[in-house]
Tab-separated table of C-alpha atoms and ligand atoms in Angstrom:
chain	number	residue	atom	x	y	z
A	6	MET	CA	0.000	0.000	0.000
A	7	SER	CA	2.817	2.395	0.850
A	8	ARG	CA	4.230	2.072	-2.695
A	9	ARG	CA	1.000	3.272	-4.232
A	10	THR	CA	0.619	6.856	-5.351
A	11	LYS	CA	-1.726	8.783	-3.139
A	12	ILE	CA	-3.930	11.146	-5.134
A	13	TYR	CA	-5.842	12.715	-2.279
A	14	GLU	CA	-6.527	12.215	1.414
A	15	GLY	CA	-9.919	13.325	2.665
A	16	LYS	CA	-11.547	13.160	6.065
A	17	ALA	CA	-12.841	9.604	5.806
A	18	LYS	CA	-11.157	8.188	2.688
A	19	ILE	CA	-7.835	8.081	0.877
A	20	LEU	CA	-7.697	7.907	-2.917
A	21	TYR	CA	-4.817	6.078	-4.597
A	22	GLU	CA	-3.988	5.641	-8.251
A	23	GLY	CA	-5.537	2.423	-9.515
A	24	PRO	CA	-3.765	-0.490	-11.218
A	25	GLU	CA	-4.895	0.563	-14.698
A	26	PRO	CA	-5.232	3.992	-16.301
A	27	GLY	CA	-8.603	5.551	-15.604
A	28	THR	CA	-9.005	3.779	-12.250
A	29	ILE	CA	-8.589	4.792	-8.624
A	30	ILE	CA	-8.725	2.939	-5.327
A	31	GLN	CA	-10.896	4.304	-2.526
A	32	TYR	CA	-9.547	3.360	0.918
A	33	PHE	CA	-12.085	3.752	3.765
A	34	LYS	CA	-10.519	5.024	6.992
A	35	ASP	CA	-11.873	4.684	10.530
A	36	ASP	CA	-11.589	8.448	11.035
A	37	ALA	CA	-14.787	10.282	11.869
A	38	THR	CA	-15.107	14.049	11.618
A	39	ALA	CA	-17.990	16.445	12.114
A	40	PHE	CA	-18.644	20.180	12.123
A	41	ASN	CA	-16.100	20.760	9.368
A	42	ALA	CA	-13.477	18.582	11.114
A	43	GLU	CA	-13.662	20.484	14.429
A	44	LYS	CA	-14.687	17.210	16.077
A	45	LYS	CA	-12.581	14.126	15.375
A	46	ALA	CA	-12.364	10.504	16.495
A	47	ILE	CA	-11.243	7.080	15.344
A	48	LEU	CA	-14.134	4.629	15.281
A	49	ASP	CA	-12.791	1.114	15.097
A	50	GLY	CA	-14.301	-0.747	12.143
A	51	LYS	CA	-16.223	2.178	10.613
A	52	GLY	CA	-14.197	2.102	7.388
A	53	VAL	CA	-14.860	-1.599	6.926
A	54	LEU	CA	-18.587	-1.115	7.407
A	55	ASN	CA	-18.796	1.902	5.098
A	56	ASN	CA	-16.835	0.090	2.385
A	57	ARG	CA	-19.338	-2.774	2.512
A	58	ILE	CA	-22.451	-0.606	2.783
A	59	SER	CA	-21.356	1.724	-0.017
A	60	GLU	CA	-20.494	-1.253	-2.256
A	61	TYR	CA	-23.989	-2.615	-1.638
A	62	MET	CA	-25.657	0.717	-2.497
A	63	MET	CA	-23.592	1.250	-5.660
A	64	LEU	CA	-24.307	-2.296	-6.883
A	65	ARG	CA	-28.061	-2.034	-6.267
A	66	LEU	CA	-28.211	1.396	-7.945
A	67	GLY	CA	-26.177	0.054	-10.883
A	68	GLU	CA	-28.761	-2.717	-11.271
A	69	ILE	CA	-31.542	-0.173	-11.794
A	70	GLY	CA	-29.499	1.680	-14.408
A	71	ILE	CA	-27.842	4.432	-12.381
A	72	PRO	CA	-24.326	4.930	-13.795
A	73	THR	CA	-21.748	4.815	-10.988
A	74	HIS	CA	-17.976	5.015	-10.636
A	75	PHE	CA	-17.891	1.712	-8.716
A	76	ILE	CA	-16.067	-1.233	-10.330
A	77	ARG	CA	-15.545	-3.748	-7.514
A	78	ARG	CA	-14.575	-4.102	-3.880
A	79	LEU	CA	-10.963	-5.203	-3.541
A	80	ASN	CA	-10.759	-6.055	0.152
A	81	MET	CA	-12.211	-5.055	3.497
A	82	ARG	CA	-11.232	-1.393	3.210
A	83	GLU	CA	-10.743	-0.740	-0.505
A	84	GLN	CA	-12.751	-0.534	-3.666
A	85	LEU	CA	-11.700	-0.056	-7.262
A	86	CYS	CA	-13.490	2.779	-9.033
A	87	LYS	CA	-13.426	4.575	-12.353
A	88	ARG	CA	-11.487	7.793	-12.224
A	89	VAL	CA	-13.810	10.766	-12.655
A	90	GLU	CA	-13.584	14.510	-12.377
A	91	ILE	CA	-15.680	15.313	-9.324
A	92	VAL	CA	-18.380	17.946	-9.851
A	93	PRO	CA	-17.631	20.359	-6.973
A	94	LEU	CA	-21.124	20.085	-5.471
A	95	GLU	CA	-22.569	18.195	-2.521
A	96	VAL	CA	-26.027	17.140	-3.618
A	97	ILE	CA	-28.338	16.797	-0.622
A	98	VAL	CA	-31.772	15.189	-0.734
A	99	ARG	CA	-34.205	15.660	2.118
A	100	ASN	CA	-37.365	13.680	2.797
A	101	ILE	CA	-37.794	14.612	6.468
A	102	ALA	CA	-36.585	17.853	8.082
A	103	ALA	CA	-33.373	17.561	10.136
A	104	GLY	CA	-29.937	19.094	10.610
A	105	THR	CA	-29.192	22.382	8.910
A	106	MET	CA	-32.588	22.564	7.205
A	107	SER	CA	-34.321	22.584	10.587
A	108	LYS	CA	-31.872	25.174	11.895
A	109	ARG	CA	-31.923	27.385	8.810
A	110	LEU	CA	-35.663	27.354	8.106
A	111	GLY	CA	-37.135	26.596	11.518
A	112	VAL	CA	-38.838	23.422	10.308
A	113	GLU	CA	-39.181	21.030	13.204
A	114	GLU	CA	-36.854	18.030	13.079
A	115	GLY	CA	-38.835	14.969	12.049
A	116	GLU	CA	-41.463	16.819	10.004
A	117	VAL	CA	-42.153	14.943	6.760
A	118	LEU	CA	-41.508	17.361	3.892
A	119	PRO	CA	-44.313	18.037	1.369
A	120	ARG	CA	-42.003	16.632	-1.292
A	121	SER	CA	-38.387	15.530	-1.575
A	122	ILE	CA	-36.119	18.545	-1.750
A	123	VAL	CA	-32.780	18.602	-3.597
A	124	GLU	CA	-30.177	21.125	-2.434
A	125	PHE	CA	-26.729	21.944	-3.793
A	126	CYS	CA	-23.790	22.944	-1.602
A	127	LEU	CA	-20.451	24.049	-2.945
A	128	LYS	CA	-17.679	21.578	-2.014
A	129	ARG	CA	-15.458	24.042	-0.180
A	130	ASP	CA	-14.506	23.019	3.357
A	131	ASP	CA	-12.787	26.371	3.909
A	132	LEU	CA	-16.165	28.093	3.341
A	133	GLY	CA	-18.181	25.491	5.283
A	134	ASP	CA	-19.778	23.994	2.120
A	135	PRO	CA	-22.241	26.862	1.531
A	136	LEU	CA	-25.686	26.303	0.028
A	137	VAL	CA	-25.733	27.586	-3.565
A	138	ALA	CA	-28.439	28.201	-6.158
A	139	GLU	CA	-28.403	26.944	-9.753
A	140	GLU	CA	-27.691	30.549	-10.714
A	141	HIS	CA	-24.362	30.424	-8.869
A	142	ILE	CA	-23.522	26.983	-10.254
A	143	THR	CA	-23.972	27.960	-13.892
A	144	ALA	CA	-22.615	31.519	-13.534
A	145	PHE	CA	-19.383	30.307	-11.935
A	146	GLY	CA	-19.137	27.277	-14.244
A	147	TRP	CA	-19.173	24.590	-11.527
A	148	ALA	CA	-21.632	22.649	-13.706
A	149	SER	CA	-23.666	23.368	-16.839
A	150	ALA	CA	-27.469	23.669	-16.890
A	151	ASP	CA	-27.627	20.284	-18.678
A	152	GLU	CA	-25.423	18.702	-16.035
A	153	ILE	CA	-27.597	20.112	-13.241
A	154	GLU	CA	-30.666	18.639	-14.938
A	155	GLU	CA	-28.981	15.241	-15.317
A	156	ILE	CA	-27.740	15.320	-11.716
A	157	THR	CA	-31.210	16.261	-10.416
A	158	ASN	CA	-32.915	13.505	-12.432
A	159	LEU	CA	-30.427	10.868	-11.262
A	160	THR	CA	-30.659	12.133	-7.672
A	161	LEU	CA	-34.459	11.817	-7.574
A	162	ARG	CA	-34.267	8.266	-9.008
A	163	ILE	CA	-31.616	7.372	-6.429
A	164	ASN	CA	-33.765	8.844	-3.648
A	165	ASP	CA	-36.889	6.936	-4.751
A	166	TYR	CA	-34.970	3.681	-4.903
A	167	LEU	CA	-33.133	4.141	-1.614
A	168	CYS	CA	-36.300	5.220	0.246
A	169	GLY	CA	-37.885	1.909	-0.782
A	170	LEU	CA	-34.771	-0.104	-0.027
A	171	PHE	CA	-34.498	1.335	3.491
A	172	ALA	CA	-38.266	1.137	4.099
A	173	GLY	CA	-37.961	-2.586	3.398
A	174	ILE	CA	-35.603	-2.958	6.373
A	175	GLY	CA	-37.584	-0.714	8.728
A	176	ILE	CA	-35.498	2.433	8.245
A	177	LYS	CA	-36.575	5.972	7.282
A	178	LEU	CA	-34.198	7.704	4.857
A	179	VAL	CA	-34.350	11.207	6.352
A	180	ASP	CA	-31.722	12.828	4.122
A	181	PHE	CA	-28.433	12.057	2.423
A	182	LYS	CA	-25.568	13.591	0.518
A	183	ILE	CA	-24.178	12.307	-2.769
A	184	GLU	CA	-21.536	13.458	-5.214
A	185	PHE	CA	-21.264	13.071	-8.957
A	186	GLY	CA	-18.348	12.889	-11.345
A	187	ARG	CA	-17.659	13.385	-15.032
A	188	LEU	CA	-16.517	10.180	-16.677
A	189	ALA	CA	-14.665	10.618	-19.972
A	190	VAL	CA	-16.488	8.675	-22.723
A	191	ASP	CA	-16.117	8.917	-26.520
A	192	GLY	CA	-14.667	12.396	-26.494
A	193	GLY	CA	-17.383	13.635	-24.121
A	194	HIS	CA	-18.444	13.230	-20.525
A	195	GLN	CA	-21.049	11.158	-18.749
A	196	ILE	CA	-22.353	12.153	-15.316
A	197	VAL	CA	-21.965	9.227	-12.902
A	198	LEU	CA	-22.614	8.734	-9.191
A	199	ALA	CA	-19.281	8.850	-7.325
A	200	ASP	CA	-17.879	9.008	-3.776
A	201	GLU	CA	-19.854	6.840	-1.309
A	202	ILE	CA	-23.285	6.190	0.164
A	203	SER	CA	-22.975	5.129	3.796
A	204	PRO	CA	-24.298	6.030	7.262
A	205	ASP	CA	-21.607	8.756	7.262
A	206	SER	CA	-23.501	10.591	4.536
A	207	CYS	CA	-27.130	9.660	5.319
A	208	ARG	CA	-29.570	10.240	8.152
A	209	LEU	CA	-31.217	6.908	8.892
A	210	TRP	CA	-33.889	6.538	11.589
A	211	ASP	CA	-35.511	3.343	12.774
A	212	ARG	CA	-39.109	3.358	11.529
A	213	GLU	CA	-40.636	2.391	14.883
A	214	THR	CA	-38.451	4.167	17.443
A	215	ASN	CA	-36.733	6.918	15.406
A	216	LYS	CA	-33.432	5.645	16.818
A	217	LYS	CA	-30.609	7.252	14.864
A	218	LEU	CA	-28.539	4.738	12.901
A	219	ASP	CA	-26.088	7.190	11.326
A	220	LYS	CA	-23.326	9.731	11.911
A	221	ASP	CA	-25.578	11.895	14.096
A	222	ARG	CA	-24.692	9.399	16.861
A	223	PHE	CA	-21.148	10.763	16.588
A	224	ARG	CA	-22.108	14.421	15.951
A	225	ARG	CA	-24.414	14.460	18.995
A	226	ASP	CA	-22.315	12.225	21.288
A	227	LEU	CA	-25.002	9.553	21.464
A	228	GLY	CA	-22.471	6.701	21.524
A	229	GLY	CA	-22.793	3.319	19.808
A	230	VAL	CA	-21.749	4.633	16.414
A	231	THR	CA	-20.192	1.505	14.922
A	232	GLU	CA	-22.933	-0.582	16.561
A	233	ALA	CA	-25.514	1.494	14.660
A	234	TYR	CA	-23.600	1.140	11.359
A	235	THR	CA	-23.356	-2.600	12.060
A	236	GLU	CA	-27.119	-2.714	12.561
A	237	VAL	CA	-27.644	-1.081	9.156
A	238	ALA	CA	-25.262	-3.587	7.518
A	239	THR	CA	-26.993	-6.467	9.311
A	240	ARG	CA	-30.480	-5.345	8.302
A	241	LEU	CA	-29.255	-5.018	4.708
A	242	GLY	CA	-28.061	-8.641	4.932
A	243	ILE	CA	-24.461	-7.638	4.266
A	244	ILE	CA	-23.235	-9.174	7.497
A	245	LYS	CA	-24.673	-12.009	9.533
A	246	GLU	CA	-26.927	-11.593	12.543
A	247	ASN	CA	-24.952	-11.780	15.795
A	248	GLY	CA	-26.005	-10.833	19.299
A	249	ASN	CA	-22.681	-9.178	20.093
A	250	ASN	CA	-21.989	-6.144	17.941
A	251	SER	CA	-18.268	-6.041	18.600
A	252	ASN	CA	-18.109	-9.632	17.375
A	253	VAL	CA	-19.902	-8.621	14.214
A	254	VAL	CA	-17.280	-5.961	13.537
A	255	SER	CA	-14.481	-8.448	14.123
A	256	ILE	CA	-16.172	-10.911	11.754
A	257	VAL	CA	-16.262	-8.206	9.100
A	258	LYS	CA	-12.636	-7.359	9.748
A	259	ASN	CA	-11.475	-10.936	9.423
A	260	GLU	CA	-13.686	-11.806	6.493
A	261	ASP	CA	-11.359	-10.916	3.632
B	301	TYD	P1	-27.162	18.821	6.629
B	301	TYD	O1	-28.373	18.796	7.487
B	301	TYD	O2	-27.122	19.822	5.524
B	301	TYD	O3	-25.860	19.131	7.463
B	301	TYD	P2	-25.408	18.579	8.867
B	301	TYD	O4	-25.082	17.152	8.635
B	301	TYD	O5	-24.191	19.430	9.148
B	301	TYD	O6	-26.537	18.817	9.824
B	301	TYD	O7	-26.891	17.377	6.031
B	301	TYD	C1	-27.829	16.719	5.244
B	301	TYD	C2	-27.369	15.325	4.969
B	301	TYD	O8	-26.212	15.333	4.147
B	301	TYD	C3	-26.960	14.562	6.219
B	301	TYD	O9	-27.361	13.215	6.074
B	301	TYD	C4	-25.468	14.645	6.253
B	301	TYD	C5	-25.095	14.746	4.795
B	301	TYD	N1	-23.928	15.604	4.572
B	301	TYD	C6	-22.675	15.027	4.432
B	301	TYD	O10	-22.535	13.800	4.457
B	301	TYD	N2	-21.585	15.849	4.217
B	301	TYD	C7	-21.693	17.195	4.165
B	301	TYD	O11	-20.657	17.889	3.968
B	301	TYD	C8	-22.984	17.773	4.308
B	301	TYD	C9	-23.168	19.264	4.245
B	301	TYD	C10	-24.066	16.951	4.517
């Protein structure tokens, strides 16, 4: 691993050059950050769980015709992906009010929204990922109007599919963040889903109890973060049922 060329190190993942041109390797770390990296911790096993959960999401979305950067999982912490140029936007979908939407607009957390809402934030940690309008995106050339339309259409399909997938395992998909990339094809570009979909980037609440099964457990010091991620992976059928959560994580770790 040390001989590989590192392309980029983010808060929760490291990107390395892949074995063939046009590929990269995503390495999932155990590092957790929140509030623009003001709060930090190492959560043992989180990277393993997110690698598996994100693989599962990308594969299921690929099956319904969503183009993704995902090629295959390599081992417990790494996946091989197509190299794309990341569109510098965080695309957020909200089905139920929570987080910054509740704070910004005074909508009570937990209120079901009249329809799913897609928001765009500029990917700029130094500015705190500010919310931007399509006007800003096209005026500053972060994406074209056609790309925004394609991204919005794909995002709504992804949201519909994931809402159903999570409903099937007794989980409400409150909101989530996704990123897209431009994949070079035949002299042009295709917009594809990139990055990851995991409990780090989603709000997931148990349907019956509203128990949080996502990164809010870390943000709000609720404890049991990897246990919650393990529960999501278990309900998805990615890892086997086991009474002892720490055992489940060790099973995942030793699996590959
Ligand atoms: P949001 O409520 O905007 O922000 P916060 O998480 O700070 O309260 O987040 C909406 C969803 O998008 C939530 O599931 C977390 C996810 N998200 C990220 O994963 N990364 C980000 O940089 C942002 C802004 C949101």
